[in-house]
Coordinates of N, CA and C in Angstrom, one line a residue:
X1 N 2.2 -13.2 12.0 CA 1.9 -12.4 10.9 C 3.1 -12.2 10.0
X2 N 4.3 -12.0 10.6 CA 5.4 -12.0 9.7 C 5.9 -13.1 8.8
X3 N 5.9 -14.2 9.4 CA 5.6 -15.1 8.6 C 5.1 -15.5 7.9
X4 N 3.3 -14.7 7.7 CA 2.7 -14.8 6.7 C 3.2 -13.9 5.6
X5 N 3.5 -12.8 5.9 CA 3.9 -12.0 4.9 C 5.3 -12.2 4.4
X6 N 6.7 -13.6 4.9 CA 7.3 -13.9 4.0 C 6.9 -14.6 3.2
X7 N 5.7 -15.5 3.5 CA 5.0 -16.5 2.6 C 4.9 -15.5 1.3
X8 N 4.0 -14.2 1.5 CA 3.7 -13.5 0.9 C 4.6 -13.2 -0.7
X9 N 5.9 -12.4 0.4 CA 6.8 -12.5 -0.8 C 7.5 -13.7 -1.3
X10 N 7.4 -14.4 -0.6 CA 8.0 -15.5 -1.8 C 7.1 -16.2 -2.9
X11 N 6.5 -16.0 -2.7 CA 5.0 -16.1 -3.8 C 5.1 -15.2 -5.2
X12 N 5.0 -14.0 -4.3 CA 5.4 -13.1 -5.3 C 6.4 -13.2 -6.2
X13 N 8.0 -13.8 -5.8 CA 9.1 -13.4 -6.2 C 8.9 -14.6 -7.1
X14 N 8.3 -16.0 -6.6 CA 8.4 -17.6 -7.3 C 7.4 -17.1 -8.6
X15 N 6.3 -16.3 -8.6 CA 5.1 -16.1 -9.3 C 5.7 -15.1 -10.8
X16 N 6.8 -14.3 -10.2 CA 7.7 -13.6 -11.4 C 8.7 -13.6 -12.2
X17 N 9.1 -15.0 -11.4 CA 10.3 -15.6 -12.7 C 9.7 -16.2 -14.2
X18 N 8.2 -16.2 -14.1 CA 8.0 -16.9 -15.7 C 7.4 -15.7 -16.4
X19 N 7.5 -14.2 -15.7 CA 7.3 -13.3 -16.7 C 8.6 -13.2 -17.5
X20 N 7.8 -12.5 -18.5 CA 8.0 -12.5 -20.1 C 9.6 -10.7 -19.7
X21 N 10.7 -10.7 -20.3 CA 11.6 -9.6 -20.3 C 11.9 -9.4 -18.5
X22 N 12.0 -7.7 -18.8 CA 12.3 -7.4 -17.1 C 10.4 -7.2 -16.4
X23 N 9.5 -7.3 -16.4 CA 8.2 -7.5 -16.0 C 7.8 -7.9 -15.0
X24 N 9.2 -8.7 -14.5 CA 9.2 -9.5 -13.1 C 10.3 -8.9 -11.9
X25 N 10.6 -7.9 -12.3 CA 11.4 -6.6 -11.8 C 10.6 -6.5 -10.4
X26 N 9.8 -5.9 -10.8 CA 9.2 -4.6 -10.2 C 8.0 -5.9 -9.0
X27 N 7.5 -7.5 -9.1 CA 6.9 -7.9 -8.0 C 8.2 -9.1 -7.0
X28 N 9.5 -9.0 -7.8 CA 10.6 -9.6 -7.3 C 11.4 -8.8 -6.1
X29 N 11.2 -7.7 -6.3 CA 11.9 -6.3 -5.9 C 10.9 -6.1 -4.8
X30 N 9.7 -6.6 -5.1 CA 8.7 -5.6 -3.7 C 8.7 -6.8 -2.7
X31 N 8.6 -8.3 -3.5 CA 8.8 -9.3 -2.2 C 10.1 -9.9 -1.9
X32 N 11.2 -9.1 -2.3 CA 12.6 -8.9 -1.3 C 12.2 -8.4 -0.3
X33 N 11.8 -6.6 -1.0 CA 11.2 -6.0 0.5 C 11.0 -6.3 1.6
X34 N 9.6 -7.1 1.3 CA 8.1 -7.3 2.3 C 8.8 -9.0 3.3
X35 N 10.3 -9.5 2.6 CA 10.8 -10.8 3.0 C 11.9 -9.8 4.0
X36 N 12.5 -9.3 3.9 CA 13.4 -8.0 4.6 C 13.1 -7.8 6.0
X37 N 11.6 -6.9 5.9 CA 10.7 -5.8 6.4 C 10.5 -6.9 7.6
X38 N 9.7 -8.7 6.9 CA 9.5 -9.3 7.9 C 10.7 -9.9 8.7
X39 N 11.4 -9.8 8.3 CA 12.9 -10.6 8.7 C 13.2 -9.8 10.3
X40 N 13.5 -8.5 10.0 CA 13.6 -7.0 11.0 C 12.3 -7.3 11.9
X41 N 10.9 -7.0 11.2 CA 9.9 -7.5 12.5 C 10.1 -8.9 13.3
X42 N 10.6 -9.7 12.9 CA 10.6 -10.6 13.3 C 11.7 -10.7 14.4
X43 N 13.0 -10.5 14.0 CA 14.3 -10.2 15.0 C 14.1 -8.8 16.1
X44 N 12.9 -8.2 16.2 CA 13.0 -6.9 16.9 C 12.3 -8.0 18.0
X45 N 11.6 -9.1 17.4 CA 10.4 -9.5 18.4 C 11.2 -10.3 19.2
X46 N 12.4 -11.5 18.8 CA 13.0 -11.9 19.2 C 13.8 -11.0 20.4
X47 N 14.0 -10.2 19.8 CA 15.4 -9.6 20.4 C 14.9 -8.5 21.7
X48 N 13.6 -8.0 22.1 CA 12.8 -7.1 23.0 C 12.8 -7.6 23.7
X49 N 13.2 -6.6 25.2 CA 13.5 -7.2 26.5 C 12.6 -7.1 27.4
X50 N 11.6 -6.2 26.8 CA 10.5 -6.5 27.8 C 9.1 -6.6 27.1
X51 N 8.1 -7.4 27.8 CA 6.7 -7.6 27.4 C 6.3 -6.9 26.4
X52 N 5.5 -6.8 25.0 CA 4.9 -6.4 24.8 C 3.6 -5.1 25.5
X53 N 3.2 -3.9 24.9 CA 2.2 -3.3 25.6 C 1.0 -3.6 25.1
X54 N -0.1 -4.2 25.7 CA -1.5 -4.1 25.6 C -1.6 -3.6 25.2
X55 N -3.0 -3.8 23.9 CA -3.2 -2.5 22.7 C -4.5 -1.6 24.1
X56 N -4.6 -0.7 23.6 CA -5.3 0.4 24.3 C -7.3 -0.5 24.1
X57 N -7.1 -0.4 22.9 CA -8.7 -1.0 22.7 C -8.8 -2.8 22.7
X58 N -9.4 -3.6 24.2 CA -9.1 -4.7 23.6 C -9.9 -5.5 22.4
X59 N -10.6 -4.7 21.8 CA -11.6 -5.6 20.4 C -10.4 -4.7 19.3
X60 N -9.7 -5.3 19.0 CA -9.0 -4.9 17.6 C -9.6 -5.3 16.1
X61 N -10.9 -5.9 16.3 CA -11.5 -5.8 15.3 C -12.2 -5.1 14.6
X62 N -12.3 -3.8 15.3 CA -13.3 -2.4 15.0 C -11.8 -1.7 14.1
X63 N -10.8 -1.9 14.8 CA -9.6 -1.4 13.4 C -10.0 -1.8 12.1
X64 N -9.6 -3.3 12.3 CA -9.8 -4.3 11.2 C -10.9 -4.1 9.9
X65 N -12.4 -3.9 10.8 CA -12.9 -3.4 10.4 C -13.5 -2.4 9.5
X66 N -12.3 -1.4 10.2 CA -12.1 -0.1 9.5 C -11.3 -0.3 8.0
X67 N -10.4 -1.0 8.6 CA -9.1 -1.1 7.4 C -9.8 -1.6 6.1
X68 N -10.6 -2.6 6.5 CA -11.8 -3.5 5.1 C -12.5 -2.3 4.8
X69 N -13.2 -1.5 5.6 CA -14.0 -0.1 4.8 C -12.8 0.2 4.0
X70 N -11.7 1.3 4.5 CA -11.0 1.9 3.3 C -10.2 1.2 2.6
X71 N -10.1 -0.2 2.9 CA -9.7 -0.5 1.6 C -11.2 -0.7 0.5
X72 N -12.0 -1.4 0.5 CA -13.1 -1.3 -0.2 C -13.4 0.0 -0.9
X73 N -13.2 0.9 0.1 CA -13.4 2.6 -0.9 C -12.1 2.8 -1.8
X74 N -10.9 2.3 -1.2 CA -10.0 2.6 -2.3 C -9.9 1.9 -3.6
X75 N -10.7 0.5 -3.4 CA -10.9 0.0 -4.6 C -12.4 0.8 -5.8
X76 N -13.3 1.3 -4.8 CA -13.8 2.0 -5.6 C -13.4 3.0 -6.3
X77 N -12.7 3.8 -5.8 CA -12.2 5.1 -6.1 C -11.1 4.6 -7.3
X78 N -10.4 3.7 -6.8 CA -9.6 3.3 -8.2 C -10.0 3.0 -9.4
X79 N -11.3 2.3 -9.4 CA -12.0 2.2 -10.6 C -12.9 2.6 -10.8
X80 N -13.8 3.8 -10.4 CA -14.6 5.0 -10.7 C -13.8 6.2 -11.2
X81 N -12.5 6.5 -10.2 CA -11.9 8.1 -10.4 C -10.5 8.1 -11.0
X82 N -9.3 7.2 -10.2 CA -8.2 7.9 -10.3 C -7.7 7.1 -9.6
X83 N -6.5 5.9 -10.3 CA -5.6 5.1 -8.8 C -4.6 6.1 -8.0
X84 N -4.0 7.0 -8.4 CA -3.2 8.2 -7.7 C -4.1 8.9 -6.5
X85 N -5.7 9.2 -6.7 CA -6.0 9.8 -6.0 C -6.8 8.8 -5.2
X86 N -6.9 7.3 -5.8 CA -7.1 6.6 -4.3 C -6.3 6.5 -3.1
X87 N -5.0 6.2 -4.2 CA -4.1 5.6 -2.8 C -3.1 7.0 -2.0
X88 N -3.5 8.1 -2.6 CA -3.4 9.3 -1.8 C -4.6 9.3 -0.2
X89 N -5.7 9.4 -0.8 CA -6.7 9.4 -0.1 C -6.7 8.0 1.1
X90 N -6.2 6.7 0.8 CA -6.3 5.8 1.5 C -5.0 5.6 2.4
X91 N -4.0 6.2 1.8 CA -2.9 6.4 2.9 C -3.1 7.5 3.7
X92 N -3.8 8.5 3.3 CA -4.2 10.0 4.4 C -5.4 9.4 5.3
X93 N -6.1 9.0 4.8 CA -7.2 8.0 5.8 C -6.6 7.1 6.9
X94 N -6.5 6.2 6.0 CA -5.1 5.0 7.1 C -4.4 5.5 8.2
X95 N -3.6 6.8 8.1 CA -2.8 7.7 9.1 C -3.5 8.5 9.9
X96 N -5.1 9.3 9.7 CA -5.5 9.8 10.4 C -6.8 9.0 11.2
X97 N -7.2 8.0 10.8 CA -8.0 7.1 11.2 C -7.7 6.0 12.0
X98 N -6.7 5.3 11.8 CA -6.2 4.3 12.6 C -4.5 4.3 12.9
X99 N -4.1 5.0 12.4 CA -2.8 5.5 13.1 C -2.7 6.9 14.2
X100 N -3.7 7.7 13.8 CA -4.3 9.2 14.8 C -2.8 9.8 14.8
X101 N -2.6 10.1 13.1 CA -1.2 10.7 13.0 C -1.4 12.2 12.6
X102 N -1.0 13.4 12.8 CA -1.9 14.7 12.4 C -1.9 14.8 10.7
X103 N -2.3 15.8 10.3 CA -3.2 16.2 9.4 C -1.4 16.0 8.5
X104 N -1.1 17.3 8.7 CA 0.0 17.2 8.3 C 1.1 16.2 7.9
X105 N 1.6 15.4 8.7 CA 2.0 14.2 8.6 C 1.7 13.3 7.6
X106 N 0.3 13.0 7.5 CA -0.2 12.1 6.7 C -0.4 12.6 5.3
X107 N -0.9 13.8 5.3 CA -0.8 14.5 3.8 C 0.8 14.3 3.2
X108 N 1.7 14.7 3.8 CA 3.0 14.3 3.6 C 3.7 13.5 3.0
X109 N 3.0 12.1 3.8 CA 3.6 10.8 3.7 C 2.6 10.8 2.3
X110 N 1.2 10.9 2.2 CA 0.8 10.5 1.4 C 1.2 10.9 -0.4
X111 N 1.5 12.5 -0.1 CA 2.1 12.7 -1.5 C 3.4 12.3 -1.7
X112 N 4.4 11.6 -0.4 CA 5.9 11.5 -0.9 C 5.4 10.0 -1.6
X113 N 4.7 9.1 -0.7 CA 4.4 7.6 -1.4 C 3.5 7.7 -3.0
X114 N 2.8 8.5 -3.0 CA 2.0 9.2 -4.6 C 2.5 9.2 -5.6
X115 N 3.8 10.4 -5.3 CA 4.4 10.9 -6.4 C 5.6 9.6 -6.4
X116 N 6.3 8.8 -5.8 CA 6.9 7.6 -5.8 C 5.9 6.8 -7.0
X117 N 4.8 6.1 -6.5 CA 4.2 5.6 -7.5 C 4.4 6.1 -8.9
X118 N 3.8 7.3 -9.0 CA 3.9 7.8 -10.1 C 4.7 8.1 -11.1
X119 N 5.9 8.4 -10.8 CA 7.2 8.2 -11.2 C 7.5 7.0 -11.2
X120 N 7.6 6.1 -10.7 CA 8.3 4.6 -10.7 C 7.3 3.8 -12.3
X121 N 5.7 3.9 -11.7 CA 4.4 3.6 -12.9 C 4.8 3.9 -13.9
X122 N 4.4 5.5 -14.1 CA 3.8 6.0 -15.5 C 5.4 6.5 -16.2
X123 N 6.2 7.4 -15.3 CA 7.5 7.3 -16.0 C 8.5 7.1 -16.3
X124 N 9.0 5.8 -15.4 CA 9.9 4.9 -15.4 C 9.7 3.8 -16.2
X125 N 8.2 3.3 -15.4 CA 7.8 1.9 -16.4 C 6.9 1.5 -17.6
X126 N 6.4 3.0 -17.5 CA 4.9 3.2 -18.3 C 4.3 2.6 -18.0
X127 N 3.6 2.1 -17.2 CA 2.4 1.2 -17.0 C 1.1 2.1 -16.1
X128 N 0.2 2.0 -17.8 CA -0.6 2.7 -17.3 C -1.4 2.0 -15.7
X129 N -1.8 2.7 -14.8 CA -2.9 2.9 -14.0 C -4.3 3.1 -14.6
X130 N -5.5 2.8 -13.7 CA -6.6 3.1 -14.2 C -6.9 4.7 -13.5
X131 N -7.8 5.1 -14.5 CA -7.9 7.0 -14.6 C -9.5 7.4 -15.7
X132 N -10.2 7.2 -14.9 CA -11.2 7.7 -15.6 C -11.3 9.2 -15.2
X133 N -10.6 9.7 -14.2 CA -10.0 10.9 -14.5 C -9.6 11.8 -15.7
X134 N -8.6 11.0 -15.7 CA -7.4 11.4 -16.9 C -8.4 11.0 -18.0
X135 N -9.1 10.0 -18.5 CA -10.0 10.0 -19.3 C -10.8 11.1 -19.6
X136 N -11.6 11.7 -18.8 CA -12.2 12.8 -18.5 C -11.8 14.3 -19.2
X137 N -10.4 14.5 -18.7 CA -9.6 15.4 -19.2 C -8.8 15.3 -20.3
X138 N -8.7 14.1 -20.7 CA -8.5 14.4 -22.3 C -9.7 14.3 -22.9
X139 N -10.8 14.3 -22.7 CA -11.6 15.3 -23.8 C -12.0 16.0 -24.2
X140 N -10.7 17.4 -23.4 CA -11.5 18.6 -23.7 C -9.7 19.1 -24.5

């Protein structure tokens, strides 16, 4: 899997050198990351001295499962409501649903990763998100 996800970013990073100014910032920057992120998973796996543990449930595809539901709702919710208040709602999901992290925690993580977006998006880079929300409320 790590492997796939260096495939990932270097796709990304090969895919943003023919944008136009700095535009290729911000998907060069995220598949360093995600090349990084896999590098670390990868050397932890290498480097672990004992067996892996058995997942608890052996059908991991009822996760999987799950993960395809809320991602499908966060794509609706992005383009019905509000991308801020999908990917609030889909990272607070994600943590209480398939990570069984408490209430608190996830609310947490979910507005520190939110308001990151938000700031980095709308007022660092301007780039609008979709907001039929925000549509909404400007017309009153």
């Amino acid at each position: 899997m790590a492997v796939a996800l260096i495939l990932v970013g270097a796709t990304a990073i090969y895919l943003s050198q023919g944008f136009r100014g700095d535009a290729g910032f911000f998907p060069t920057a995220m598949g360093c990351l995600l090349i990084v992120a896999s590098l670390v998973l990868i050397a932890q796996t290498v480097l672990r001295k004992s067996a892996p543990a058995e997942p608890d449930d052996a059908f991991e595809g009822k996760r999987f499962l799950t993960w395809i539901g809320l991602a499908l709702l966060l794509f609706m919710i992005v383009w019905q409501v509000d991308f801020y208040l999908g990917v609030f709602g889909f990272i607070v999901a994600s943590y209480l649903i398939l990570a069984k992290k408490g209430v608190v925690f996830s609310v947490t993580l979910a507005a520190i990763f939110t308001i990151i977006l938000f700031v980095g998006f709308d007022l660092l880079l301007n780039v609008p998100t979709p907001s039929r929300l925000q549509a909404f409320f400007n017309t009153f």
